Coordinates of C-alpha atoms and ligand atoms in Angstrom, one line a residue:
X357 CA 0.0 0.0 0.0
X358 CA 1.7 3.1 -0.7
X359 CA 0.5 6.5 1.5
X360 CA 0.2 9.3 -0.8
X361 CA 1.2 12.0 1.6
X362 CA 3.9 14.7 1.4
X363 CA 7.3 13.8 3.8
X364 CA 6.8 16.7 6.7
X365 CA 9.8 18.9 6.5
X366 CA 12.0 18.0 9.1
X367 CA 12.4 20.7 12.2
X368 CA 16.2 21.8 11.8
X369 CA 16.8 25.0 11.3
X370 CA 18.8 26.2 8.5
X371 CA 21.5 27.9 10.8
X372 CA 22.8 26.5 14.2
X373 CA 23.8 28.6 17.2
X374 CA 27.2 28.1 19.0
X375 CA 26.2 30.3 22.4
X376 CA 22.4 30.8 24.1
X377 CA 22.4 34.0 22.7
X378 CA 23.2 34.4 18.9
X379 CA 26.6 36.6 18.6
X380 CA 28.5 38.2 15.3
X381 CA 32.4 38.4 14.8
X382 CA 34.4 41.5 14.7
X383 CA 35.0 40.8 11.3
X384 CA 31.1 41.1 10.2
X385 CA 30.3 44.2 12.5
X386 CA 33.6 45.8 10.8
X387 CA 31.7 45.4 7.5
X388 CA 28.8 47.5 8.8
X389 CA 28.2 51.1 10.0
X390 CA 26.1 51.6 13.3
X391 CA 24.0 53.9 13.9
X392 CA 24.6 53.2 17.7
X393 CA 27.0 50.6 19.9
X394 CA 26.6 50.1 23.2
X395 CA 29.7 49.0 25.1
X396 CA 29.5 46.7 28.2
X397 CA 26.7 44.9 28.9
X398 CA 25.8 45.5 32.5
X399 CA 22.8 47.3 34.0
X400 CA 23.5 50.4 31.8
X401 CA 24.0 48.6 28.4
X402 CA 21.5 46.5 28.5
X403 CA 19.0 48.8 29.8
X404 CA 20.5 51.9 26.7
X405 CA 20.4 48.5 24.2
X406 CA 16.5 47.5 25.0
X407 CA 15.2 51.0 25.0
X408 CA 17.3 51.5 21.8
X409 CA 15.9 48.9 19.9
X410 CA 12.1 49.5 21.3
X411 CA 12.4 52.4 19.5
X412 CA 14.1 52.4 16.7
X413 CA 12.7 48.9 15.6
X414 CA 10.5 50.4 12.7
X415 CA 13.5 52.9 11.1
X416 CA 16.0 50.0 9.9
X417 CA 18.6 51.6 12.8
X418 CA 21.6 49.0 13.2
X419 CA 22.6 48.8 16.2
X420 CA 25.8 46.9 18.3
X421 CA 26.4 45.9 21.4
X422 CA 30.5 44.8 22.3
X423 CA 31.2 43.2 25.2
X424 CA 34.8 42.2 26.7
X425 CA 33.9 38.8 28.7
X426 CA 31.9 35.6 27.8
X427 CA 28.3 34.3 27.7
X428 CA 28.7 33.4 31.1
X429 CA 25.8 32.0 32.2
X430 CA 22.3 32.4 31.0
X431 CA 20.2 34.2 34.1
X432 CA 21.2 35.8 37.4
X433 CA 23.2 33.0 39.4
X434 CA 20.3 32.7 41.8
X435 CA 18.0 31.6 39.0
X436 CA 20.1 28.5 38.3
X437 CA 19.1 25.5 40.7
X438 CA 22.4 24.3 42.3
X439 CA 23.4 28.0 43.3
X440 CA 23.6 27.6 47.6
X441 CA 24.6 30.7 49.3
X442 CA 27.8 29.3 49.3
X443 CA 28.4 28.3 46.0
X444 CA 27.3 31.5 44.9
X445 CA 30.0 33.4 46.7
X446 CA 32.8 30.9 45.1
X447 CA 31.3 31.5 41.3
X448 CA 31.2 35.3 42.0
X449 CA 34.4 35.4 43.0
X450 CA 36.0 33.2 40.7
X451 CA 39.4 34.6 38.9
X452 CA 37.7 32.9 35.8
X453 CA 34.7 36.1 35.1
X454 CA 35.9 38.5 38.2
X455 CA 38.5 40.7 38.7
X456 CA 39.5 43.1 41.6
X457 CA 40.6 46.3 41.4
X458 CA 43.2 45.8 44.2
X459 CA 45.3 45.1 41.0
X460 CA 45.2 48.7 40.4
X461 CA 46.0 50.4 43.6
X462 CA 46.0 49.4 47.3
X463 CA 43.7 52.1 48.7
X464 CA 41.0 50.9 47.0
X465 CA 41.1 47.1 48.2
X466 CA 37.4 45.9 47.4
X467 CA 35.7 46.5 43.9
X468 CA 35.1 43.7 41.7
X469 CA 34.7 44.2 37.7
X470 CA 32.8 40.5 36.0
X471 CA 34.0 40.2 33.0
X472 CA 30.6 38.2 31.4
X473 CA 27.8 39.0 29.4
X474 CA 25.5 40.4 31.9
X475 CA 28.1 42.1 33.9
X476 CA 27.8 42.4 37.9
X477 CA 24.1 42.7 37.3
X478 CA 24.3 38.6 37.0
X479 CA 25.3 38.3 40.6
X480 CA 23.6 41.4 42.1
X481 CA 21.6 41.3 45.3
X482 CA 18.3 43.3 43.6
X483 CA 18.2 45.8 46.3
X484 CA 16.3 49.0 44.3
X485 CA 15.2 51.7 46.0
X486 CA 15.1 55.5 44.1
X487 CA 17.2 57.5 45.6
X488 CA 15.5 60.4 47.6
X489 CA 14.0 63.7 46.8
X490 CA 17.6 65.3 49.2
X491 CA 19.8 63.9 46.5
X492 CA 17.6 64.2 43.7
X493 CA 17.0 67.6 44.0
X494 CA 20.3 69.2 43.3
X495 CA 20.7 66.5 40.3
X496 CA 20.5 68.4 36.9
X497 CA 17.5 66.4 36.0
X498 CA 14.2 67.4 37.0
X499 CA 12.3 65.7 39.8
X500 CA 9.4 65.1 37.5
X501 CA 11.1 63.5 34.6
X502 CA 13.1 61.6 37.4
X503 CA 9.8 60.4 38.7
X504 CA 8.9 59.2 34.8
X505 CA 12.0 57.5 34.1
X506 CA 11.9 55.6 37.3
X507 CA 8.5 54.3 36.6
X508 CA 9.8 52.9 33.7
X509 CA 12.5 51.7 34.9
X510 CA 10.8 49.9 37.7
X511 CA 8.4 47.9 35.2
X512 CA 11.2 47.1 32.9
X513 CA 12.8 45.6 36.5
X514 CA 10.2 44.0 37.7
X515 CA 10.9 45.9 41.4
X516 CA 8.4 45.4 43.9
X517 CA 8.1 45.5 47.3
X518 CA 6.3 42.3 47.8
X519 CA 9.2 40.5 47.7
X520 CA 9.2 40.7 51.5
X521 CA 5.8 41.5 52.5
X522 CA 3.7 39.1 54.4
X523 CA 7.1 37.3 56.0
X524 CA 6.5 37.1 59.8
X525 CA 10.3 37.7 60.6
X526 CA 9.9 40.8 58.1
X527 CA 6.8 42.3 59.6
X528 CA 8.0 41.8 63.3
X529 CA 11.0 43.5 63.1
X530 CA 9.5 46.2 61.2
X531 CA 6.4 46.9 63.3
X532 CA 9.5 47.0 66.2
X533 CA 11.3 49.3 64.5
X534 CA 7.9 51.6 63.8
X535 CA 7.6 51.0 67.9
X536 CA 11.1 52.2 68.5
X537 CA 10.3 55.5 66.4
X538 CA 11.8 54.7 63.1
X539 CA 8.4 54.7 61.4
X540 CA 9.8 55.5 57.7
X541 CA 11.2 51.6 58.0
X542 CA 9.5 49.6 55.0
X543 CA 10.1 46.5 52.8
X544 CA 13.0 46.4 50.4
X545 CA 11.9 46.8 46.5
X546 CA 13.2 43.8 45.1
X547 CA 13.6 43.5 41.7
X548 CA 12.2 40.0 41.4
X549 CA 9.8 38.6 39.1
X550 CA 6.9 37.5 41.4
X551 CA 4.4 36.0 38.7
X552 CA 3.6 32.4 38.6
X553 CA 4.0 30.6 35.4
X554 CA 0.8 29.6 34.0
X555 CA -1.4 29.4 31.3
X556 CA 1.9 28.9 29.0
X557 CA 3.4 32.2 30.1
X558 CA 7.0 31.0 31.7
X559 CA 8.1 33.4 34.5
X560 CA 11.4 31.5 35.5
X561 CA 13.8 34.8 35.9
X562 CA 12.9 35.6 39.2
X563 CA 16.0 37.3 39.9
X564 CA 16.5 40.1 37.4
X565 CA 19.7 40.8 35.0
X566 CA 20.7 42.7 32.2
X567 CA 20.4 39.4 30.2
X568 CA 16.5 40.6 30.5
X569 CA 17.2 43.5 29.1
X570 CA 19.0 41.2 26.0
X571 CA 16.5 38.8 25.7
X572 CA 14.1 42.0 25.0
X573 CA 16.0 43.8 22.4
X574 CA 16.4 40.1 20.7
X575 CA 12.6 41.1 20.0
X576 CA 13.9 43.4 17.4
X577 CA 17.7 43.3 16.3
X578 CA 21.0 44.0 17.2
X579 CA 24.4 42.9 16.7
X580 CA 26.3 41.1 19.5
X581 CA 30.0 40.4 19.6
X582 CA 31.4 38.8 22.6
X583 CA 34.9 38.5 24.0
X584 CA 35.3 42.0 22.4
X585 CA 37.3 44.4 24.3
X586 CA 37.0 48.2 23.2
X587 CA 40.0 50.2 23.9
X588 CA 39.7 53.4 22.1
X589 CA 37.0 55.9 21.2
X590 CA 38.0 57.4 17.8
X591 CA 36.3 61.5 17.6
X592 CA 37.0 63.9 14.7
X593 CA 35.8 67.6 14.3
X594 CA 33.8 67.5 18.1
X595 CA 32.0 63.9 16.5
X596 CA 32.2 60.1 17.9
X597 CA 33.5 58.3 14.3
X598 CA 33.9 54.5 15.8
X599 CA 36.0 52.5 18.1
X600 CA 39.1 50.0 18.5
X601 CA 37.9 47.0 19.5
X602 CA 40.2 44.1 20.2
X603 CA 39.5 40.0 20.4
X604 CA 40.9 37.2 22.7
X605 CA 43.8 36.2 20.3
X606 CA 44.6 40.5 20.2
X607 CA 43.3 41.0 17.0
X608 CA 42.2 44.5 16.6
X609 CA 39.6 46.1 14.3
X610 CA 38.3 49.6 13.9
X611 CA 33.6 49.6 13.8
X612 CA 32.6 52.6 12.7
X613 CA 29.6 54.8 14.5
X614 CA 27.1 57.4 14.6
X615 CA 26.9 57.4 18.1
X616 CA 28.3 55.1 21.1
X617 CA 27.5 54.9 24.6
X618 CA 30.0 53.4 26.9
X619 CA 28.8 51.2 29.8
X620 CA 31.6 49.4 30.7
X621 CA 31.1 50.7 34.2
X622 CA 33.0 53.6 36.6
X623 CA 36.2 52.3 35.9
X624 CA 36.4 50.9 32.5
X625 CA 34.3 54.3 31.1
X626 CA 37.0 56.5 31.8
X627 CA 39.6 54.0 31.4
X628 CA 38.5 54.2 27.8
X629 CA 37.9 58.1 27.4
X630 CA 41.1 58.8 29.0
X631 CA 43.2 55.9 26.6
X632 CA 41.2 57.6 23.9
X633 CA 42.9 61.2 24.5
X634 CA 39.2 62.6 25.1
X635 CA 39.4 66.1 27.0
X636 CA 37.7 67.2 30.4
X637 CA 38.5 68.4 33.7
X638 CA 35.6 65.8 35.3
X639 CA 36.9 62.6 33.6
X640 CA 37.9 60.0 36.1
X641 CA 37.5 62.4 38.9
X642 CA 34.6 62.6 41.6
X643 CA 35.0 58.8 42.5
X644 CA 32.2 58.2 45.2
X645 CA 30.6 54.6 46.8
X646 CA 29.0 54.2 49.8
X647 CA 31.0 53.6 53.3
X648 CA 30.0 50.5 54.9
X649 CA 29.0 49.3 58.5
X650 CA 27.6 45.8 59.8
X651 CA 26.3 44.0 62.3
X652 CA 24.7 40.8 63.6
X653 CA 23.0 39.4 66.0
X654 CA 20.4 36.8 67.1
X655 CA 17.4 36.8 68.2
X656 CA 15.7 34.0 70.0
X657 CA 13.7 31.5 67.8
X658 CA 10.5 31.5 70.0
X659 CA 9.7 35.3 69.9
X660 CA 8.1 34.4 66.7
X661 CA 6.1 32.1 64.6
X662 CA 6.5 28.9 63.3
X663 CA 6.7 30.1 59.7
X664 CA 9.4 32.4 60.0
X665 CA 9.8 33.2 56.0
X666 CA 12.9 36.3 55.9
X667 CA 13.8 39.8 56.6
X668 CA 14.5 42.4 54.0
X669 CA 13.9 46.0 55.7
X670 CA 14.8 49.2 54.2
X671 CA 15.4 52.0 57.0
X672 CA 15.7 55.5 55.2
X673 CA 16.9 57.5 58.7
X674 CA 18.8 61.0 59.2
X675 CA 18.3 64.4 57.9
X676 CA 19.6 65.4 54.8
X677 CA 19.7 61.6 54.1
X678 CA 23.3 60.9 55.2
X679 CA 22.8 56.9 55.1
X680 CA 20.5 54.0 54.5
X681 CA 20.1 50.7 56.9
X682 CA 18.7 47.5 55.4
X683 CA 18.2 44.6 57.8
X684 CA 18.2 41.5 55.9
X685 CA 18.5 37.7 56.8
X686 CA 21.5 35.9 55.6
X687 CA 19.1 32.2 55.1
X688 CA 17.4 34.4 52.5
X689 CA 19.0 33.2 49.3
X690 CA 18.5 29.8 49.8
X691 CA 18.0 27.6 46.2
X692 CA 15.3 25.7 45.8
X693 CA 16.6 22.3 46.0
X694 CA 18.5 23.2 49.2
X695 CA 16.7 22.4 52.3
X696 CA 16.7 25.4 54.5
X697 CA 18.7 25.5 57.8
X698 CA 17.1 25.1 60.9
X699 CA 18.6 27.3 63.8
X700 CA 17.5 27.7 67.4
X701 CA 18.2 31.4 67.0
X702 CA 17.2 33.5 64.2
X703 CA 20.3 35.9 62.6
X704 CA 20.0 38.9 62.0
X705 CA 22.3 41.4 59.6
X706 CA 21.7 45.2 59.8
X707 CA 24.2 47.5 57.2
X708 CA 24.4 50.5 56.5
X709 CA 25.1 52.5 53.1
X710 CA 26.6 56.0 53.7
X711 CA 26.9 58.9 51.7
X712 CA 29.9 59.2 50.6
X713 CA 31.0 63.2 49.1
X714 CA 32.0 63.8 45.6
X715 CA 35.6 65.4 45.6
X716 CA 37.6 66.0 42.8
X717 CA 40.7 64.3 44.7
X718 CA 39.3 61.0 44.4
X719 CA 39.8 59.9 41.6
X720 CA 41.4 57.3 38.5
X721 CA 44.1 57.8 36.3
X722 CA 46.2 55.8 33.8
X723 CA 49.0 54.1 35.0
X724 CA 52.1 56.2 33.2
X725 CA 54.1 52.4 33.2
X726 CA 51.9 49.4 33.5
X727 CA 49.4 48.1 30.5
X728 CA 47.4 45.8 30.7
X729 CA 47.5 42.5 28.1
X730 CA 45.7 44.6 25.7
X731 CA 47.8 47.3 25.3
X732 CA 45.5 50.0 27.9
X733 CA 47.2 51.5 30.8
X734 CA 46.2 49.8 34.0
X735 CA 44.6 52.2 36.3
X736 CA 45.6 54.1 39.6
X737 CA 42.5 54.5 42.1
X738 CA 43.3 57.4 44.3
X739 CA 40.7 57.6 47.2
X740 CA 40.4 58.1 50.9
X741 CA 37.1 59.7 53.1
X742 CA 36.9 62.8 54.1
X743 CA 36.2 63.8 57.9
X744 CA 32.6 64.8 56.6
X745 CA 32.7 60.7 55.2
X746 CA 34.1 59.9 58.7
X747 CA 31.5 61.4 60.6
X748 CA 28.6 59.6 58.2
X749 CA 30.1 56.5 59.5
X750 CA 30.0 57.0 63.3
X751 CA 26.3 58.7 62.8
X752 CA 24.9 55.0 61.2
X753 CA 27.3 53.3 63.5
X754 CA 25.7 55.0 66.5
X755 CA 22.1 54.5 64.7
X756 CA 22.9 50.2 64.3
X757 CA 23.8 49.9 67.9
X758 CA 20.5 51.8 68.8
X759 CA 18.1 49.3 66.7
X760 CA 20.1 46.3 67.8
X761 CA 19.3 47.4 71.0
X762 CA 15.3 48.4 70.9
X763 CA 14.4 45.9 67.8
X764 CA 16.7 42.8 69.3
X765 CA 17.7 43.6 73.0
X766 CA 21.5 43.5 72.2
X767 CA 23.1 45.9 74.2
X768 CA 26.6 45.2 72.9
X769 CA 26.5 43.6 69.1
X770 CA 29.6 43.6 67.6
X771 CA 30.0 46.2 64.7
X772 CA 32.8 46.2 62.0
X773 CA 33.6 48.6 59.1
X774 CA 33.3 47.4 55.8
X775 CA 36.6 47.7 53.4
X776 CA 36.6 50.7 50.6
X777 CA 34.8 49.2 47.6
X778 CA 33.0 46.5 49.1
X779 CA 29.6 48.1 48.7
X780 CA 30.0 47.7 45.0
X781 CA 28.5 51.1 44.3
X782 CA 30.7 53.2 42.8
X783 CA 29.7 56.0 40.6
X784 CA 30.7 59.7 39.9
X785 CA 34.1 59.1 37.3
X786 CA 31.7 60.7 34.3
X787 CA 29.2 62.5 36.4
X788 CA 26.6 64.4 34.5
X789 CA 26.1 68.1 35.4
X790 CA 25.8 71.4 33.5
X791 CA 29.5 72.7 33.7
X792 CA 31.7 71.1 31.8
X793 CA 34.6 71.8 34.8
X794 CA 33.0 69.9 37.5
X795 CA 31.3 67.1 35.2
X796 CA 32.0 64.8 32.3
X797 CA 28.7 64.5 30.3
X798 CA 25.7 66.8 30.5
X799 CA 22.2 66.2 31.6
X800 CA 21.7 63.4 28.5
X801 CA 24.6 61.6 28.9
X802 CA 26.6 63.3 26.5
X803 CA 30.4 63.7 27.1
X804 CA 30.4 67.9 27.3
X805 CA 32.0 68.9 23.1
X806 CA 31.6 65.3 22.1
X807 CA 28.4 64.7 19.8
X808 CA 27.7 61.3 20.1
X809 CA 29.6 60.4 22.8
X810 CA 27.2 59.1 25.6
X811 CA 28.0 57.1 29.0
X812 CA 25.1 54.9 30.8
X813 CA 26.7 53.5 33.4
X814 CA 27.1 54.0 37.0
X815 CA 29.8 56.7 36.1
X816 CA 27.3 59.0 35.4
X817 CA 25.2 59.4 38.6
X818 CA 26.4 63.2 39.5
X819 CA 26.4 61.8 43.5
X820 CA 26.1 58.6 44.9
X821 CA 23.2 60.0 47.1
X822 CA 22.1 57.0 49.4
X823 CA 20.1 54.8 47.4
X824 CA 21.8 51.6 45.9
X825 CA 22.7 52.9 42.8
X826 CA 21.4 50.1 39.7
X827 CA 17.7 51.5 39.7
X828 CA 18.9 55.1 38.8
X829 CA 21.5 54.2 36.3
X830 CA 19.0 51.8 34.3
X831 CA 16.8 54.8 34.5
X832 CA 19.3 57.5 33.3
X833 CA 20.5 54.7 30.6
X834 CA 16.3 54.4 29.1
X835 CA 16.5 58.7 29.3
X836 CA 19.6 58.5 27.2
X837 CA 18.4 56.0 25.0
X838 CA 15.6 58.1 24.3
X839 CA 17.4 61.1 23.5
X840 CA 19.8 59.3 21.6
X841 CA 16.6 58.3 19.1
X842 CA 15.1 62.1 18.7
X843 CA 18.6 63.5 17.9
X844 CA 18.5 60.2 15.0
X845 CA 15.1 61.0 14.0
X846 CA 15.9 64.6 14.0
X847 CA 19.4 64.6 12.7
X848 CA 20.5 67.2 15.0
X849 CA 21.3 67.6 18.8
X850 CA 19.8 70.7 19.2
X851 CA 16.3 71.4 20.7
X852 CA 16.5 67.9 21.6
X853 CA 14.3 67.1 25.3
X854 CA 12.9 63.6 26.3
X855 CA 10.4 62.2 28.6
X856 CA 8.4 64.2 31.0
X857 CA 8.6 67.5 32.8
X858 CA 11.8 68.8 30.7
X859 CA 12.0 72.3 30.6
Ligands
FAD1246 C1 27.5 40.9 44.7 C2 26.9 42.2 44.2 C3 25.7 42.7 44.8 C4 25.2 43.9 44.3 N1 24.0 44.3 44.8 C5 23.4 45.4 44.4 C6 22.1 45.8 44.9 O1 21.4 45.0 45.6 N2 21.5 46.9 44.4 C7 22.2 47.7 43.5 O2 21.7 48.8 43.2 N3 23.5 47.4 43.1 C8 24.0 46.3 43.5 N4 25.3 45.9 43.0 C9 26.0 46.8 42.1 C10 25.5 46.6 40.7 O3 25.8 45.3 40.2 C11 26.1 47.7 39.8 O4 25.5 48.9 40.3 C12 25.7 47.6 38.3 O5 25.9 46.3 37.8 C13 26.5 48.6 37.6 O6 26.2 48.6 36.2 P1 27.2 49.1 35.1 O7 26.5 49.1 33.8 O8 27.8 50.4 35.6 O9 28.5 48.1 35.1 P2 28.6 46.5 35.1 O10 27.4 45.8 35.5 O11 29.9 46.3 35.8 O12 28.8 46.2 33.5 C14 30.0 46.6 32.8 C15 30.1 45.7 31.6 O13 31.1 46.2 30.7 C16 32.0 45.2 30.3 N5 33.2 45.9 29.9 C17 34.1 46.4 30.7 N6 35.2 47.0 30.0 C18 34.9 46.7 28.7 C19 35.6 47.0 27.5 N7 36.7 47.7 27.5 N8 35.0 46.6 26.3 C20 33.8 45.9 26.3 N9 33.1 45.6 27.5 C21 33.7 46.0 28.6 C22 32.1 44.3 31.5 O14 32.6 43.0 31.1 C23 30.7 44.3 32.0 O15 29.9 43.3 31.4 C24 25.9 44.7 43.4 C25 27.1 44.2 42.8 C26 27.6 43.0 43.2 C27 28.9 42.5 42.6

């Protein structure tokens, strides 16, 4: 008997795909002309790259992104099933992705730089709070467009407060900590995915990353080169032209385009500028992160219920907003195949983020002798706090010992300073601002004489204020992503505002 049916084609596609994300050479993009690459792929790129390519899907635009490290992995770290607590901490600080900037200079002993698609933002704790209407409002953006561009920012994130809300450790300690007068105490906004998968939507990121961001912009198109490592800006006549951009076997090539934004993050973005020759008294200067102080201490098991679920409190506390506390259980990040610990006591960590100034002494440089293996200077980090930064420090160290004491009993917890860097927020190397002496890009982003030119990284942030920073740089990075595609659409910079409230 024969069938007389057609063979069904067979379901291989006519292409293959060496990585889970598809990626071009150097060698195609150096065929091409952008009309925008993104460099660095953390929080800022990937937040510039998905607003970019929202946008600008229906013109043609081409669009890049170049990225130094590897497609790492393919989510945050705490998405993936055998991440413990543990583990976690020995893949983030593996010598494989991560490096430290001790290598640079031994006053700043702390920062960490992943080298991976993805950036930090794949091993990043979600903490996302704006940062408050005391920093904002000497900012040169106004309060109203800050306000829009958070919103979208937040959606785009996924932050929510509910994340914590509803845990019985979390609501105990904060209805102590309203007792004990610190009524402004409130869950942390998490950015965390919180819908169930159902009715064949699959919601399996609950920890966000700038991967999201990628996976987004894969809704339109861009060109991705990995293990790509930009070392120069090129500029002629006051104009961004391109960039050199070298591979893992040193192979350089020059891309050319319209416009670039660096993102490779507040030490890398001026690392570049300054290899690059590119002028301005703000470049690299104005380094500012948070000081640190920590604390633990335990509280006995029976003072609450048997469902204890976890602790993430936010207390915004001092005048002038000279700090930020979060109380946070270290059991929190437990995966999901790992069976929680049972203790008799429950820990508790309190820490606290201080303000730390913005002062033209500390600062980065380039390294008049040492290179690195591509050819770049290395970096100096110059930085030390100032008896303003000092003070800070005692205030939330006096503040800790005072909740310890009214939210846990503990007369006497034990206190240390964190080292320099360890907060993993610094910002302020390209800060925006309106004078081009006292700040490296102006209110879009824009290095100040540089059309085209445009950071979206934590450099930016004019001060580090007190808010963990990620939230506002995503947000600044969508603003300059916006204004990026009026000045295309209108082929000029001039007259060019975005979002809401500009005046
Ligand atoms: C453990 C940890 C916890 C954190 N928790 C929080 C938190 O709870 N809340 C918060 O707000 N922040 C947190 N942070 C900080 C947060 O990760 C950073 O604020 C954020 O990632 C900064 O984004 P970025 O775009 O400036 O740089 P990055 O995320 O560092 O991205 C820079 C990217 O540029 C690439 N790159 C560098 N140089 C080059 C080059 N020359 N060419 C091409 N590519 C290059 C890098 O490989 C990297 O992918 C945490 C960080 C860590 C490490």
């Amino acid at each position: 008997m024969s069938l007389n049916l057609p063979s069904c084609p067979l379901g291989r596609p006519s292409q293959t795909m060496n990585h889970w994300i598809p990626t071009v050479t150097l060698e195609e993009m150096s065929r091409n002309e952008y009309d925008v690459i993104i460099v660095g792929s953390g929080a800022g790129g990937g937040a510039a790259l998905w607003r970019l390519c929202e946008k600008m899907a229906a013109e043609g635009k081409r669009i890049g992104m170049l990225e130094a490290g590897d497609p790492l992995i393919p989510t945050h770290a705490r998405n993936l099933p055998t991440m413990t607590s543990e583990r976690f901490q020995q893949f983030l600080y593996s010598e494989n992705h991560t490096s430290y900037t001790s290598k640079y200079s031994s006053n700043y002993p702390d920062a960490i730089e992943v080298n991976a698609l993805g950036g930090r933002m794949l091993f990043w704790t979600q903490i996302s709070p704006r940062m408050d209407v005391c920093d904002l409002k000497d900012w040169p953006v106004s309060l109203d467009e800050m306000n829009y561009y958070y919103g979208v920012a937040e959606t785009a994130m996924n932050v929510t407060k509910s994340f914590f809300k509803g845990s019985p450790l979390t609501e105990t300690v904060i209805q102590r900590l309203h007792n004990a007068g610190f009524s402004d105490s409130t869950y942390i906004p998490m950015a965390t995915d919180l819908k169930g998968t159902g009715n064949g939507e699959i919601h399996s990121n609950v920890f966000f990353s700038s991967l999201s961001f990628l996976a987004r912009a894969l809704n339109w198109s861009f060109d991705l080169a990995v293990k790509a490592k930009v070392v120069k800006v090129y500029t002629e006549n006051g104009r961004a032209q391109g960039l050199r951009v070298m591979d893992s076997e040193k192979n350089a090539y020059t891309l050319k385009a319209k416009n670039i934004v660096l993102a490779a993050s507040t030490f890398e973005t001026p690392r570049i500028l300054l290899n690059s020759g590119i002028k301005g008294d703000a470049i690299g200067h104005y380094l500012a992160n948070h000081s640190g102080v920590r604390a633990t201490t335990l509280m006995p098991r029976d003072q609450f219920p048997e469902t204890l679920g976890t602790l993430g409190v936010l207390i915004p506390h001092g005048e002038n907003c000279p700090y930020l506390l979060a109380m946070l259980d270290p059991n929190t990040w437990h995966a999901p195949e790992q069976e929680r610990p049972f203790n008799e006591d429950v820990t508790i960590n309190i820490g606290g983020y201080g303000k730390v100034e913005s002062r033209y002494e500390n600062r980065i440089s380039l390294d008049p002798t040492r290179v690195d293996e591509f050819g770049v200077p290395m970096l100096n980090i110059d930085f030390s706090y100032s008896d303003n930064d000092q003070l800070v420090i005692s205030e939330m160290t006096d503040t800790i010992r005072q909740i310890l004491k009214k939210v846990a009993g503990d007369d006497n917890p034990s206190v240390c300073i964190m080292p320099i860097g360890s907060d993993y927020h610094e910002t302020g190397t390209c800060r925006m601002g309106d004078d081009p002496s006292t700040s490296a890009t102006n209110r879009y982003g824009q290095i100040h004489g540089v059309e085209g030119l445009y950071v979206a990284d934590n450099s930016v942030l004019p001060t580090v204020g007190r808010a963990n920073p990620t939230l506002t740089t995503v947000a600044f990075a969508i603003r300059t992503a916006d204004y990026i595609v009026e000045s295309l659409k209108q082929g000029s910079k001039s007259n060019v505002g975005v979002g809401r409230g500009e005046s």
